[in-house]
PDB file of C-alpha atoms in Angstrom:
ATOM      1  CA  MET A1466       0.015   0.020   0.000  1.00 62.00           C
ATOM      2  CA  PRO A1467       1.405   3.483  -0.967  1.00 82.00           C
ATOM      3  CA  ILE A1468       1.832   6.193   1.766  1.00 89.00           C
ATOM      4  CA  HIS A1469      -1.526   7.185   3.283  1.00 94.00           C
ATOM      5  CA  ILE A1470      -2.679   9.349   6.168  1.00 96.00           C
ATOM      6  CA  ARG A1471      -4.414   7.796   9.048  1.00 97.00           C
ATOM      7  CA  PRO A1472      -5.284   8.628  12.657  1.00 98.00           C
ATOM      8  CA  ALA A1473      -2.490   7.930  15.064  1.00 98.00           C
ATOM      9  CA  ARG A1474      -2.784   5.085  17.470  1.00 97.00           C
ATOM     10  CA  PRO A1475      -1.198   4.278  20.762  1.00 97.00           C
ATOM     11  CA  ALA A1476       0.948   1.710  19.003  1.00 97.00           C
ATOM     12  CA  ASP A1477       2.471   4.630  17.161  1.00 98.00           C
ATOM     13  CA  ARG A1478       4.089   5.973  20.344  1.00 98.00           C
ATOM     14  CA  ALA A1479       7.747   4.680  19.480  1.00 98.00           C
ATOM     15  CA  ASP A1480       7.475   5.940  16.016  1.00 98.00           C
ATOM     16  CA  LEU A1481       6.737   9.481  17.284  1.00 98.00           C
ATOM     17  CA  PHE A1482       9.584   9.337  19.577  1.00 98.00           C
ATOM     18  CA  ARG A1483      11.806   8.071  16.653  1.00 98.00           C
ATOM     19  CA  ILE A1484      10.762  10.574  14.039  1.00 98.00           C
ATOM     20  CA  CYS A1485      10.946  13.486  16.596  1.00 98.00           C
ATOM     21  CA  LEU A1486      14.537  12.737  17.322  1.00 98.00           C
ATOM     22  CA  LEU A1487      15.379  12.231  13.596  1.00 97.00           C
ATOM     23  CA  THR A1488      13.850  15.627  12.768  1.00 94.00           C
ATOM     24  CA  ALA A1489      14.745  17.628  15.987  1.00 93.00           C
ATOM     25  CA  ASP A1490      17.584  19.647  14.638  1.00 91.00           C
ATOM     26  CA  SER A1491      15.589  22.110  12.235  1.00 84.00           C
ATOM     27  CA  GLY A1492      14.331  19.046  10.456  1.00 85.00           C
ATOM     28  CA  THR A1493      17.331  16.924  10.383  1.00 90.00           C
ATOM     29  CA  ASP A1494      18.686  14.108  12.618  1.00 96.00           C
ATOM     30  CA  ALA A1495      19.431  15.225  16.246  1.00 97.00           C
ATOM     31  CA  SER A1496      20.551  11.836  17.483  1.00 97.00           C
ATOM     32  CA  ALA A1497      24.058  13.155  18.351  1.00 97.00           C
ATOM     33  CA  LEU A1498      22.580  16.136  20.134  1.00 98.00           C
ATOM     34  CA  PHE A1499      20.556  14.371  22.883  1.00 98.00           C
ATOM     35  CA  SER A1500      21.793  11.846  25.370  1.00 98.00           C
ATOM     36  CA  ASP A1501      18.425  10.224  25.521  1.00 98.00           C
ATOM     37  CA  PRO A1502      16.677   9.388  22.284  1.00 98.00           C
ATOM     38  CA  ASP A1503      13.286  10.079  23.937  1.00 98.00           C
ATOM     39  CA  TYR A1504      14.026  13.583  25.103  1.00 98.00           C
ATOM     40  CA  PRO A1505      12.594  15.503  21.985  1.00 97.00           C
ATOM     41  CA  GLY A1506       9.419  13.356  21.854  1.00 98.00           C
ATOM     42  CA  LEU A1507       8.599  14.114  25.547  1.00 98.00           C
ATOM     43  CA  VAL A1508       8.083  17.613  24.614  1.00 96.00           C
ATOM     44  CA  TRP A1509       7.066  17.962  20.904  1.00 96.00           C
ATOM     45  CA  SER A1510       5.163  14.692  19.893  1.00 97.00           C
ATOM     46  CA  VAL A1511       4.105  12.201  22.429  1.00 98.00           C
ATOM     47  CA  PRO A1512       2.056  14.271  24.846  1.00 98.00           C
ATOM     48  CA  TYR A1513      -0.194  15.125  21.963  1.00 98.00           C
ATOM     49  CA  LEU A1514      -0.840  11.322  21.187  1.00 98.00           C
ATOM     50  CA  ASP A1515      -1.713  10.957  24.945  1.00 97.00           C
ATOM     51  CA  PHE A1516      -3.840  13.950  25.609  1.00 98.00           C
ATOM     52  CA  GLU A1517      -5.052  15.041  22.074  1.00 98.00           C
ATOM     53  CA  PRO A1518      -5.406  11.722  20.111  1.00 98.00           C
ATOM     54  CA  ALA A1519      -8.234  13.104  18.052  1.00 97.00           C
ATOM     55  CA  HIS A1520      -5.724  15.693  16.427  1.00 98.00           C
ATOM     56  CA  ALA A1521      -2.827  13.239  15.902  1.00 98.00           C
ATOM     57  CA  PHE A1522      -2.158  11.740  12.349  1.00 98.00           C
ATOM     58  CA  VAL A1523       0.565   9.798  10.675  1.00 98.00           C
ATOM     59  CA  ALA A1524       1.922   9.140   7.307  1.00 96.00           C
ATOM     60  CA  ASP A1525       1.946   5.359   6.935  1.00 96.00           C
ATOM     61  CA  ASP A1526       4.195   3.873   4.302  1.00 94.00           C
ATOM     62  CA  ASP A1527       3.078   0.214   4.109  1.00 91.00           C
ATOM     63  CA  GLY A1528       3.177  -0.223   7.871  1.00 93.00           C
ATOM     64  CA  GLU A1529       5.949   2.073   8.575  1.00 95.00           C
ATOM     65  CA  VAL A1530       5.365   5.582   9.993  1.00 97.00           C
ATOM     66  CA  VAL A1531       7.359   8.137   8.109  1.00 97.00           C
ATOM     67  CA  GLY A1532       5.766  11.280   9.317  1.00 97.00           C
ATOM     68  CA  TYR A1533       3.315  12.678  11.918  1.00 98.00           C
ATOM     69  CA  ILE A1534       1.282  15.751  12.734  1.00 98.00           C
ATOM     70  CA  VAL A1535      -0.131  16.523  16.256  1.00 98.00           C
ATOM     71  CA  GLY A1536      -1.911  19.436  17.680  1.00 98.00           C
ATOM     72  CA  THR A1537      -4.494  20.897  19.886  1.00 98.00           C
ATOM     73  CA  PRO A1538      -7.357  23.221  19.359  1.00 98.00           C
ATOM     74  CA  ASP A1539      -6.886  24.998  22.659  1.00 97.00           C
ATOM     75  CA  THR A1540      -3.219  25.731  23.525  1.00 96.00           C
ATOM     76  CA  ASN A1541      -3.914  27.170  27.011  1.00 95.00           C
ATOM     77  CA  ALA A1542      -6.155  24.322  28.035  1.00 96.00           C
ATOM     78  CA  PHE A1543      -3.609  21.638  26.703  1.00 97.00           C
ATOM     79  CA  GLU A1544      -0.852  23.421  28.643  1.00 96.00           C
ATOM     80  CA  ALA A1545      -2.806  23.401  31.847  1.00 96.00           C
ATOM     81  CA  ARG A1546      -3.628  19.678  31.384  1.00 97.00           C
ATOM     82  CA  LEU A1547       0.324  19.003  30.937  1.00 97.00           C
ATOM     83  CA  ASP A1548       1.039  21.077  33.957  1.00 96.00           C
ATOM     84  CA  ARG A1549      -1.362  18.701  36.056  1.00 97.00           C
ATOM     85  CA  GLN A1550      -0.792  15.285  34.371  1.00 97.00           C
ATOM     86  CA  TRP A1551       2.581  15.192  32.247  1.00 98.00           C
ATOM     87  CA  TRP A1552       5.202  17.485  33.589  1.00 97.00           C
ATOM     88  CA  PRO A1553       4.971  16.350  37.251  1.00 97.00           C
ATOM     89  CA  LYS A1554       5.257  12.659  36.227  1.00 97.00           C
ATOM     90  CA  LEU A1555       8.393  13.432  34.007  1.00 97.00           C
ATOM     91  CA  ALA A1556       9.859  15.590  36.878  1.00 96.00           C
ATOM     92  CA  GLN A1557       9.926  12.477  39.064  1.00 96.00           C
ATOM     93  CA  LEU A1558      11.064  10.140  36.311  1.00 96.00           C
ATOM     94  CA  TYR A1559      13.894  12.410  35.265  1.00 95.00           C
ATOM     95  CA  ALA A1560      14.944  13.721  38.699  1.00 92.00           C
ATOM     96  CA  GLY A1561      18.596  14.004  38.993  1.00 91.00           C
ATOM     97  CA  ARG A1562      19.422  14.040  35.255  1.00 95.00           C
ATOM     98  CA  THR A1563      21.940  16.475  34.057  1.00 95.00           C
ATOM     99  CA  ALA A1564      22.681  17.768  30.608  1.00 96.00           C
ATOM    100  CA  THR A1565      25.375  15.710  28.915  1.00 97.00           C
ATOM    101  CA  ALA A1566      24.597  16.480  25.243  1.00 97.00           C
ATOM    102  CA  PRO A1567      24.310  19.724  23.351  1.00 97.00           C
ATOM    103  CA  PHE A1568      20.379  19.855  23.277  1.00 96.00           C
ATOM    104  CA  ASP A1569      19.666  17.983  26.573  1.00 97.00           C
ATOM    105  CA  ALA A1570      19.044  21.225  28.504  1.00 96.00           C
ATOM    106  CA  LYS A1571      16.124  22.175  26.035  1.00 93.00           C
ATOM    107  CA  VAL A1572      14.203  19.199  27.501  1.00 96.00           C
ATOM    108  CA  LEU A1573      15.432  19.013  30.959  1.00 97.00           C
ATOM    109  CA  ASP A1574      14.637  22.728  31.570  1.00 95.00           C
ATOM    110  CA  ARG A1575      11.260  22.318  30.065  1.00 94.00           C
ATOM    111  CA  ILE A1576      10.496  19.385  32.479  1.00 96.00           C
ATOM    112  CA  ALA A1577      11.820  21.306  35.456  1.00 94.00           C
ATOM    113  CA  SER A1578      10.101  24.557  34.435  1.00 92.00           C
ATOM    114  CA  PRO A1579       7.467  24.144  31.845  1.00 92.00           C
ATOM    115  CA  VAL A1580       7.297  26.892  29.259  1.00 85.00           C
ATOM    116  CA  HIS A1581       3.888  28.116  28.136  1.00 87.00           C
ATOM    117  CA  SER A1582       2.944  29.587  24.821  1.00 79.00           C
ATOM    118  CA  HIS A1583       3.401  33.414  24.277  1.00 79.00           C
ATOM    119  CA  ALA A1584       0.128  34.885  25.566  1.00 78.00           C
ATOM    120  CA  GLY A1585      -0.621  37.085  22.538  1.00 85.00           C
ATOM    121  CA  VAL A1586      -0.025  34.230  20.139  1.00 92.00           C
ATOM    122  CA  ALA A1587      -2.254  31.773  21.913  1.00 92.00           C
ATOM    123  CA  ALA A1588      -4.936  34.507  22.331  1.00 93.00           C
ATOM    124  CA  SER A1589      -5.095  35.364  18.525  1.00 95.00           C
ATOM    125  CA  HIS A1590      -4.375  31.830  17.371  1.00 96.00           C
ATOM    126  CA  PRO A1591      -5.514  29.415  19.989  1.00 97.00           C
ATOM    127  CA  ALA A1592      -4.715  26.036  18.247  1.00 98.00           C
ATOM    128  CA  HIS A1593      -1.267  24.921  17.479  1.00 97.00           C
ATOM    129  CA  LEU A1594       0.381  21.973  15.763  1.00 97.00           C
ATOM    130  CA  HIS A1595       3.817  20.212  15.220  1.00 96.00           C
ATOM    131  CA  ILE A1596       4.650  18.331  12.056  1.00 96.00           C
ATOM    132  CA  ASN A1597       7.591  16.172  11.131  1.00 95.00           C
ATOM    133  CA  LEU A1598       8.440  13.948   8.122  1.00 95.00           C
ATOM    134  CA  LEU A1599      11.326  11.676   7.418  1.00 95.00           C
ATOM    135  CA  PRO A1600      12.918  11.919   3.827  1.00 88.00           C
ATOM    136  CA  PRO A1601      10.770   9.419   2.162  1.00 82.00           C
ATOM    137  CA  ALA A1602       7.741  11.480   3.023  1.00 88.00           C
ATOM    138  CA  GLN A1603       9.192  14.818   2.254  1.00 85.00           C
ATOM    139  CA  SER A1604       7.994  14.805  -1.432  1.00 82.00           C
ATOM    140  CA  GLY A1605       4.756  13.978  -2.949  1.00 86.00           C
ATOM    141  CA  GLY A1606       2.753  16.432  -1.063  1.00 92.00           C
ATOM    142  CA  TRP A1607       2.509  14.478   2.114  1.00 94.00           C
ATOM    143  CA  GLY A1608       3.269  17.423   4.394  1.00 94.00           C
ATOM    144  CA  ARG A1609       0.509  19.330   2.750  1.00 95.00           C
ATOM    145  CA  LYS A1610      -1.873  16.390   3.203  1.00 96.00           C
ATOM    146  CA  LEU A1611      -0.989  15.993   6.860  1.00 97.00           C
ATOM    147  CA  ILE A1612      -1.485  19.793   7.472  1.00 97.00           C
ATOM    148  CA  GLU A1613      -4.955  19.580   5.660  1.00 97.00           C
ATOM    149  CA  ALA A1614      -5.927  16.584   7.957  1.00 97.00           C
ATOM    150  CA  GLU A1615      -4.804  18.407  10.996  1.00 98.00           C
ATOM    151  CA  LEU A1616      -6.482  21.771   9.976  1.00 98.00           C
ATOM    152  CA  ALA A1617      -9.787  19.856   9.360  1.00 98.00           C
ATOM    153  CA  SER A1618      -9.763  18.236  12.739  1.00 98.00           C
ATOM    154  CA  LEU A1619      -8.994  21.544  14.522  1.00 98.00           C
ATOM    155  CA  ARG A1620     -11.581  23.357  12.575  1.00 98.00           C
ATOM    156  CA  GLU A1621     -14.218  20.650  13.612  1.00 97.00           C
ATOM    157  CA  ALA A1622     -13.100  21.055  17.174  1.00 98.00           C
ATOM    158  CA  GLY A1623     -14.064  24.725  16.849  1.00 97.00           C
ATOM    159  CA  ALA A1624     -10.619  26.450  16.667  1.00 97.00           C
ATOM    160  CA  LYS A1625     -10.660  29.693  14.834  1.00 97.00           C
ATOM    161  CA  ALA A1626      -6.967  30.169  14.134  1.00 98.00           C
ATOM    162  CA  VAL A1627      -3.797  27.899  14.465  1.00 98.00           C
ATOM    163  CA  HIS A1628      -0.127  28.824  15.114  1.00 97.00           C
ATOM    164  CA  LEU A1629       3.163  26.861  14.894  1.00 96.00           C
ATOM    165  CA  GLY A1630       6.700  27.491  15.833  1.00 92.00           C
ATOM    166  CA  VAL A1631       9.660  27.210  13.281  1.00 90.00           C
ATOM    167  CA  SER A1632      13.364  27.916  13.450  1.00 86.00           C
ATOM    168  CA  PRO A1633      14.091  31.272  11.826  1.00 87.00           C
ATOM    169  CA  THR A1634      16.963  29.663  10.020  1.00 83.00           C
ATOM    170  CA  ASN A1635      14.765  26.888   8.499  1.00 84.00           C
ATOM    171  CA  ALA A1636      14.124  28.617   5.138  1.00 87.00           C
ATOM    172  CA  ARG A1637      12.666  25.336   3.585  1.00 86.00           C
ATOM    173  CA  ALA A1638      10.138  24.958   6.280  1.00 89.00           C
ATOM    174  CA  ILE A1639       9.126  28.562   6.326  1.00 92.00           C
ATOM    175  CA  GLY A1640       8.599  28.625   2.500  1.00 93.00           C
ATOM    176  CA  PHE A1641       6.438  25.433   2.802  1.00 93.00           C
ATOM    177  CA  TYR A1642       4.259  27.085   5.493  1.00 96.00           C
ATOM    178  CA  HIS A1643       4.054  30.375   3.470  1.00 96.00           C
ATOM    179  CA  HIS A1644       2.946  28.307   0.438  1.00 95.00           C
ATOM    180  CA  LEU A1645       0.019  26.817   2.593  1.00 96.00           C
ATOM    181  CA  GLY A1646      -1.085  30.228   3.711  1.00 97.00           C
ATOM    182  CA  PHE A1647       0.652  30.719   7.057  1.00 97.00           C
ATOM    183  CA  VAL A1648       1.888  34.183   7.897  1.00 97.00           C
ATOM    184  CA  GLU A1649       4.292  35.563  10.432  1.00 95.00           C
ATOM    185  CA  ILE A1650       2.613  36.597  13.638  1.00 94.00           C
ATOM    186  CA  GLU A1651       5.441  36.807  16.180  1.00 88.00           C
ATOM    187  CA  ARG A1652       9.149  36.744  16.156  1.00 88.00           C
ATOM    188  CA  SER A1653      11.412  36.783  19.255  1.00 77.00           C
ATOM    189  CA  ALA A1654      13.674  33.949  20.347  1.00 69.00           C
ATOM    190  CA  GLY A1655      11.764  31.938  17.604  1.00 81.00           C
ATOM    191  CA  LEU A1656       9.356  32.545  14.901  1.00 92.00           C
ATOM    192  CA  HIS A1657       5.653  31.864  15.126  1.00 94.00           C
ATOM    193  CA  LEU A1658       3.437  31.595  11.926  1.00 96.00           C
ATOM    194  CA  GLY A1659      -0.214  31.506  12.006  1.00 97.00           C
ATOM    195  CA  LYS A1660      -3.348  30.794   9.841  1.00 97.00           C
ATOM    196  CA  ALA A1661      -7.076  31.520  10.213  1.00 97.00           C
ATOM    197  CA  LEU A1662      -9.337  28.561  10.068  1.00 96.00           C
TER     198      LEU A1662
END
């Protein structure tokens, strides 16, 4: 069966961890930048599978997951839920860990002191999403198809606008999002793009 988009399942958890690691350096492999391969997925993919499964989709290539998109229609409510049910568990599980690889602190600091979305961004664009694809799925329109599936699910949930973060140096990703109608809404340490739904 060719690549197709389907709802994510609990059995895809390991794939979300894997793909998040392999794309965590501005879309490229970050395996050498984290001492624990699960670190990026703990922040940017797996919590969505656990807490917002209706808004998690994967690109399935004959049984192999080669990309995913996750999101939430209400960023503030999602972050509040993580504050209650996700971060405290991780704080216990990873207590005493120290950063030993270049990007470890990005995750360990987040676990110790969760970062919340910029208030203005979440106020004007309450939904948000994360998308990552491995090279086999980076052509053929699969990124666009994943975005379309996600935006439809967020729209059905009542979200009026969505935002995402992207590295200001990732020109390829920025061009991709602009092509899909996302526009810059905020720039500080990172870049936030948004789109009305």
